[in-house]
Amino acid sequence: MKELPVLKTAAMKLVLAIFICVSTCALAANTPKPDGTEVSVVEGTLIQVSKLPQADRNPYPDCNFTAVLEIQRITAGKSIPKKVILVLPGFVARQYTSEAGFKTGDLVRATIVPFASMPDRIKQTQQADEVEDVDLEFFFARPIVKISAFQPVKEKLSFTDRRDSSDQIVSEIKDPAAATERLRQMREDLRHINEELTKHGGDWDYWYESLNRFRAQYKKKYDEKAQLWVGDSYFSAGQNEYGKGYSRDFVSSLVAFNKYLKDRNVDLIVVRVPQKGEIVDDLFTDAPTDQISNPYLLRLYKELLDADVEVVVDEVPRLKKARMSFPLMYYYQDFTEEHPAEGAAWVIAEMISERLQRYDSIRKSPKVPLKREKVSLQTGGFKWPAGNSKFKPTEPVTFYSISSDQLPLLKQGNNSPVLVVGSSFIGSPSFERGGNIPAYMAYQTGVIPDVLYREGSNATIPRTIAREGDAFLKHRSVCVFPLVPWAIHLPLDLPPLVNPATKGKVLLSSHSGNDLRKIIRFAEGTAANVFRYTSDGSLTVHSRSKDTRAAGDFTVELPEAITRFPYFMISIETTTKDAAAIKVTYAKQNDHVHKSYTQTNLEEFFVFRSEVASGNAVFSIGNIRPDTPMTIRSIQIYGLK
C-alpha cells in the first residue's frame, strides 16, 4: 500500500494542496492509541486548515487533512511545542467527518499523539496538505471537539522548545535557491515512486510477490555463478538478496541524523550503493522492464523522502545505463567481493555531483586543478577476468586515480562546503590512490570534499560527527552519505542523550587493571573463551568461534552516587584496530556505538538519564572478528551536571 509521511516532509510543502493517492484503508472510530506517555491534552486555535478534495470525486474513499494548531494551554500529558500540525480525518468511505467542518479561527480541545506513533493503516491514508512550515511537528488528534472558550485550569504544563537549548547552531551558510531546488528534486522523486506504485496496483506486497518467478530465476544463476563478457564489459550474477526487510530503527535514526544536520544548516544527501547483482539481473534473467526488481527499496526511499531525508532513488537505472562504458562496475571476477570498482564509484559520484551544483557555495568555490591517470594496485588488488584479449588475467585491474599538488587529496578537514562520510565503500577502489567516490566527485565538480572515513562501520558516522563538535560543520553546505547495501538493516549510532562536552563532569568511580574484576560480571552461560583477562588486568572480548562475530554480554556495577545527577556517563578505554559493536542498556535505556578499524580515539562513552537508586549497566558486544578481539583497559563513571 502507499504510505503517508511518518514525519513532515519538506518535499510536500506546496502552496497548492498535494493529494497523494495512497490507500483505501478506512479510519476506524476506535483509533488505537500508543503508550499513554505520548498523549497530550490541549486547547488552542486553528490558524490554518488545509482544503479537502471533494469526497464523491476523489479517486480514493478516505482522506485526512492537516491543520496548524496554536496551543493556548496543555492541560494534561506530555509537554509539546506551542505550535504543531494536526492530522485530522476528513472523510471515510466518502462520508465527511465532523472534523471536515473545521475552519481557520476555530477554538478546539483535543487529545493528540505523535503522528509517527500511529499504526500503518492511519499513516497510509490519503492526505491533503497545504501547510508550508518545515519545522512543525506532526500530531494525530482523536478525539477533537470545537469549543466556545478556553476552560480555566489550575495548573498548565509548559511548552517544549523545538530545539534543545544546549544545541549550538554554528553554520552561517544560507542558500534559499538551493533549498528550493532540493524540494523540487525530492518532489520529483516522490512523484516517480508514487507513479510506479500506482502502476503496480498500489500494493507493495502484491508488487513484490509478482516478482517471485524472476527472483527464483536469478537465484539459480547466482548459485551457478554465471558470468559473461558483454563487449568489453564483464559481469557475473553477484549477490542480490531482494529481501523485504529494512529496519524501522534505521529509518528513525537516519531521520534523526538528518534533523541533527538540518539544525546546523547542513543538508544531507543519502545514496545506497547497490549490491552488485542489482545492476546485472536483466543480463541473466527476464528481469522487470521497469528495472525495479525490489519494490521494498522504493518503499524505504518513500519513507525517507516523506520524512524530509533526501535520498537518491534512481541509482540502479543509472548504473545499468552506464555499465557498458566501463570494463568493471564491480569486481565481478570475485563472487564474494561487494565493494564498487571504478565504474560504480564514478557513476555514483556523477549522480551526487549533479545535485551539488545547486549550492552557491560550490559553484563559487575556486576550482582546484586535478589530474586524472590510470593506475593499478600492485599488491592487494584484483586481476582482470579471463575471456577478453584486451584484458590480460595476469595483470592487475586499472582504474582512474585523481590527484593534485595538495597531498593528500582527501583528508578530514574543516573548510570544504562538501563533507563525504562513510566506510570502506567510499574508499574503493583505493582511498590512498584517489580512486573512489569522493575523489571522483572532486574531479567532476572541481571542489575537493572533506571526508570522514571510518572503515568497517557506516553506523558510527552520526555519533562521530557529534564527537567532532559543531565547529566541524561550520562551513558545510551539504553532507553526502553513501551507504553500504546492508546498512538499511540496523540503526545508526546517534549522538548521545546530552553532549558530555557541554556538561560538568564529576568522577564517581574509576576501574582499571585488576580492579575491573570487581565491577564486571559475565552473563550466565557465556562461553569460557569469549571474555578473558590479560596479565595486566585488561578485559579482552573474543568472538564465540571462528565462524561468527557474535561475542557476549556482561554487566557493570554502577555506583549509587549516579542518582545525585540528572545524567551520568560510562566511559571505557579500548584499543584501536577493531570494529566492535557495543550496546549498553540501563533501566530500559539504550546507547550504542560501532567502532571503526580506522578510528584513532581510544575512548567510547555512553550517556543515560539517572532513573534508579542503584543497579547495573549491561554491555552487549558483537561484530568481533575472530582474528581481532576488542580490549577494554578501563571503565570510568561520571555524573553529568
Coordinates of N, CA, C and O in Angstrom, one line a residue, residues 306-368:
D306 N 9.4 11.2 2.6 CA 8.3 11.7 3.3 C 8.7 12.3 4.7 O 8.0 13.1 5.2
A307 N 9.9 11.8 5.2 CA 10.4 12.4 6.4 C 11.5 13.4 6.2 O 12.2 13.8 7.1
D308 N 11.5 14.0 5.0 CA 12.4 15.1 4.6 C 13.9 14.7 4.6 O 14.8 15.5 4.8
V309 N 14.1 13.4 4.3 CA 15.5 13.0 4.1 C 15.7 12.8 2.6 O 15.0 12.0 1.9
E310 N 16.7 13.5 2.0 CA 16.9 13.4 0.6 C 17.7 12.2 0.3 O 18.8 12.0 0.8
V311 N 17.2 11.3 -0.5 CA 17.8 10.1 -0.9 C 17.8 9.9 -2.4 O 16.8 10.2 -3.1
V312 N 18.9 9.5 -3.0 CA 18.9 9.2 -4.4 C 18.1 7.9 -4.7 O 18.4 6.9 -4.1
V313 N 17.1 8.0 -5.6 CA 16.2 6.9 -5.8 C 16.4 6.1 -7.1 O 15.9 5.1 -7.3
D314 N 17.2 6.7 -8.0 CA 17.4 6.1 -9.3 C 18.8 5.5 -9.5 O 19.3 5.5 -10.7
E315 N 19.5 5.1 -8.5 CA 20.9 4.7 -8.6 C 21.0 3.4 -9.5 O 21.9 3.3 -10.3
V316 N 20.0 2.5 -9.4 CA 20.1 1.3 -10.1 C 19.9 1.5 -11.6 O 20.8 1.1 -12.4
P317 N 18.9 2.2 -12.1 CA 18.8 2.5 -13.5 C 20.0 3.3 -14.1 O 20.4 3.0 -15.2
R318 N 20.5 4.2 -13.3 CA 21.7 5.0 -13.8 C 22.9 4.1 -13.9 O 23.7 4.2 -14.9
L319 N 23.1 3.2 -13.0 CA 24.3 2.3 -13.1 C 24.1 1.3 -14.2 O 25.1 1.0 -14.9
K320 N 22.9 0.9 -14.4 CA 22.6 0.0 -15.6 C 22.9 0.7 -16.9 O 23.5 0.1 -17.8
K321 N 22.5 1.9 -17.0 CA 22.6 2.7 -18.2 C 24.1 2.9 -18.6 O 24.5 2.9 -19.7
A322 N 24.9 3.0 -17.5 CA 26.3 3.3 -17.8 C 27.3 2.1 -17.8 O 28.4 2.2 -18.1
R323 N 26.7 0.9 -17.5 CA 27.6 -0.2 -17.2 C 28.5 -0.6 -18.4 O 29.5 -1.2 -18.2
M324 N 28.0 -0.4 -19.6 CA 28.8 -0.8 -20.8 C 29.9 0.2 -21.1 O 30.7 0.0 -22.0
S325 N 30.0 1.3 -20.3 CA 31.1 2.3 -20.5 C 32.3 1.9 -19.7 O 33.3 2.7 -19.8
F326 N 32.3 0.9 -18.9 CA 33.4 0.5 -18.0 C 33.7 -1.0 -18.1 O 32.7 -1.8 -18.2
P327 N 34.9 -1.4 -18.1 CA 35.2 -2.8 -18.1 C 34.6 -3.5 -16.8 O 34.2 -4.7 -16.9
L328 N 34.7 -2.8 -15.7 CA 34.2 -3.4 -14.4 C 33.4 -2.3 -13.6 O 33.9 -1.2 -13.3
M329 N 32.2 -2.6 -13.3 CA 31.4 -1.8 -12.4 C 31.6 -2.2 -11.0 O 31.7 -1.4 -10.1
Y330 N 31.7 -3.5 -10.8 CA 32.1 -4.1 -9.5 C 33.2 -5.2 -9.9 O 33.4 -5.5 -11.0
Y331 N 33.8 -5.8 -8.8 CA 34.8 -6.8 -9.1 C 34.0 -8.1 -9.2 O 34.0 -9.0 -8.4
Y332 N 33.4 -8.3 -10.4 CA 32.6 -9.5 -10.7 C 33.4 -10.8 -10.8 O 32.8 -11.8 -10.7
Q333 N 34.7 -10.7 -11.0 CA 35.5 -11.9 -11.0 C 35.7 -12.5 -9.7 O 36.1 -13.7 -9.6
D334 N 35.4 -11.8 -8.6 CA 35.4 -12.4 -7.2 C 34.0 -12.3 -6.7 O 33.5 -11.3 -6.4
F335 N 33.4 -13.5 -6.5 CA 31.9 -13.5 -6.2 C 31.7 -13.1 -4.7 O 30.6 -12.7 -4.4
T336 N 32.7 -13.0 -3.9 CA 32.5 -12.6 -2.5 C 32.7 -11.1 -2.3 O 32.4 -10.6 -1.2
E337 N 33.3 -10.4 -3.3 CA 33.7 -9.0 -3.1 C 32.5 -8.1 -3.4 O 31.9 -8.2 -4.5
E338 N 32.2 -7.2 -2.5 CA 31.0 -6.4 -2.6 C 31.3 -4.9 -3.0 O 30.5 -4.2 -3.4
H339 N 32.6 -4.5 -2.8 CA 32.9 -3.1 -2.9 C 32.8 -2.7 -4.4 O 33.1 -3.5 -5.3
P340 N 32.5 -1.4 -4.6 CA 32.4 -0.9 -6.0 C 33.8 -0.8 -6.7 O 34.8 -0.5 -6.0
A341 N 33.8 -1.1 -7.9 CA 35.0 -0.9 -8.8 C 34.9 0.5 -9.3 O 34.0 1.3 -9.0
E342 N 35.8 0.8 -10.3 CA 35.8 2.2 -10.8 C 34.5 2.6 -11.4 O 34.0 3.7 -11.2
G343 N 33.8 1.7 -12.1 CA 32.6 2.1 -12.8 C 31.5 2.6 -11.9 O 30.9 3.6 -12.1
A344 N 31.2 1.7 -10.9 CA 30.1 2.1 -10.0 C 30.5 3.4 -9.2 O 29.6 4.2 -9.0
A345 N 31.7 3.5 -8.7 CA 32.2 4.6 -8.0 C 32.1 5.9 -8.8 O 31.6 6.9 -8.3
W346 N 32.4 5.8 -10.1 CA 32.4 7.0 -10.9 C 30.9 7.5 -11.2 O 30.6 8.7 -11.1
V347 N 30.0 6.5 -11.5 CA 28.7 6.9 -11.8 C 27.9 7.4 -10.5 O 27.2 8.4 -10.6
I348 N 28.2 6.8 -9.4 CA 27.6 7.3 -8.1 C 28.1 8.7 -7.8 O 27.3 9.6 -7.4
A349 N 29.4 9.0 -8.1 CA 29.9 10.3 -7.9 C 29.2 11.3 -8.9 O 29.0 12.5 -8.5
E350 N 29.0 10.9 -10.1 CA 28.2 11.7 -11.0 C 26.8 12.1 -10.5 O 26.4 13.3 -10.6
M351 N 26.1 11.1 -10.0 CA 24.8 11.4 -9.5 C 24.8 12.4 -8.4 O 23.9 13.3 -8.3
I352 N 25.8 12.3 -7.5 CA 25.9 13.2 -6.4 C 26.3 14.6 -6.9 O 25.8 15.7 -6.5
S353 N 27.3 14.6 -7.8 CA 27.9 15.9 -8.3 C 26.8 16.7 -9.0 O 26.8 18.0 -8.9
E354 N 25.9 16.1 -9.7 CA 24.8 16.8 -10.3 C 24.0 17.5 -9.3 O 23.6 18.7 -9.5
R355 N 23.7 16.9 -8.2 CA 22.9 17.6 -7.1 C 23.7 18.7 -6.4 O 23.1 19.6 -5.9
L356 N 25.0 18.5 -6.4 CA 25.8 19.6 -5.7 C 25.8 20.9 -6.4 O 26.1 21.9 -5.8
Q357 N 25.5 20.9 -7.7 CA 25.5 22.1 -8.5 C 24.5 23.1 -8.0 O 24.6 24.3 -8.4
R358 N 23.5 22.7 -7.2 CA 22.5 23.7 -6.8 C 23.1 24.6 -5.7 O 22.4 25.6 -5.4
Y359 N 24.2 24.3 -5.1 CA 24.7 25.1 -4.0 C 25.6 26.2 -4.5 O 26.6 26.0 -5.2
D360 N 25.3 27.4 -4.1 CA 26.0 28.6 -4.4 C 27.5 28.5 -3.9 O 28.4 28.9 -4.6
S361 N 27.6 27.9 -2.7 CA 29.0 27.8 -2.2 C 29.9 26.9 -3.0 O 31.1 27.1 -3.0
I362 N 29.3 25.9 -3.7 CA 30.1 25.0 -4.5 C 30.3 25.6 -5.9 O 31.5 25.5 -6.4
R363 N 29.3 26.2 -6.5 CA 29.5 26.8 -7.8 C 30.6 27.9 -7.7 O 31.3 28.1 -8.7
K364 N 30.6 28.7 -6.6 CA 31.5 29.8 -6.5 C 32.9 29.5 -5.9 O 33.8 30.3 -5.8
S365 N 33.0 28.2 -5.4 CA 34.3 27.8 -4.9 C 35.4 27.8 -5.9 O 35.1 27.4 -7.1
P366 N 36.6 28.3 -5.6 CA 37.7 28.2 -6.6 C 37.9 26.7 -7.0 O 37.9 25.8 -6.2
K367 N 38.0 26.5 -8.3 CA 38.2 25.2 -8.8 C 39.7 24.7 -8.7 O 40.6 25.4 -9.2
V368 N 39.9 23.6 -8.1 CA 41.2 23.1 -7.9 C 41.7 22.3 -9.1 O 40.9 21.4 -9.6

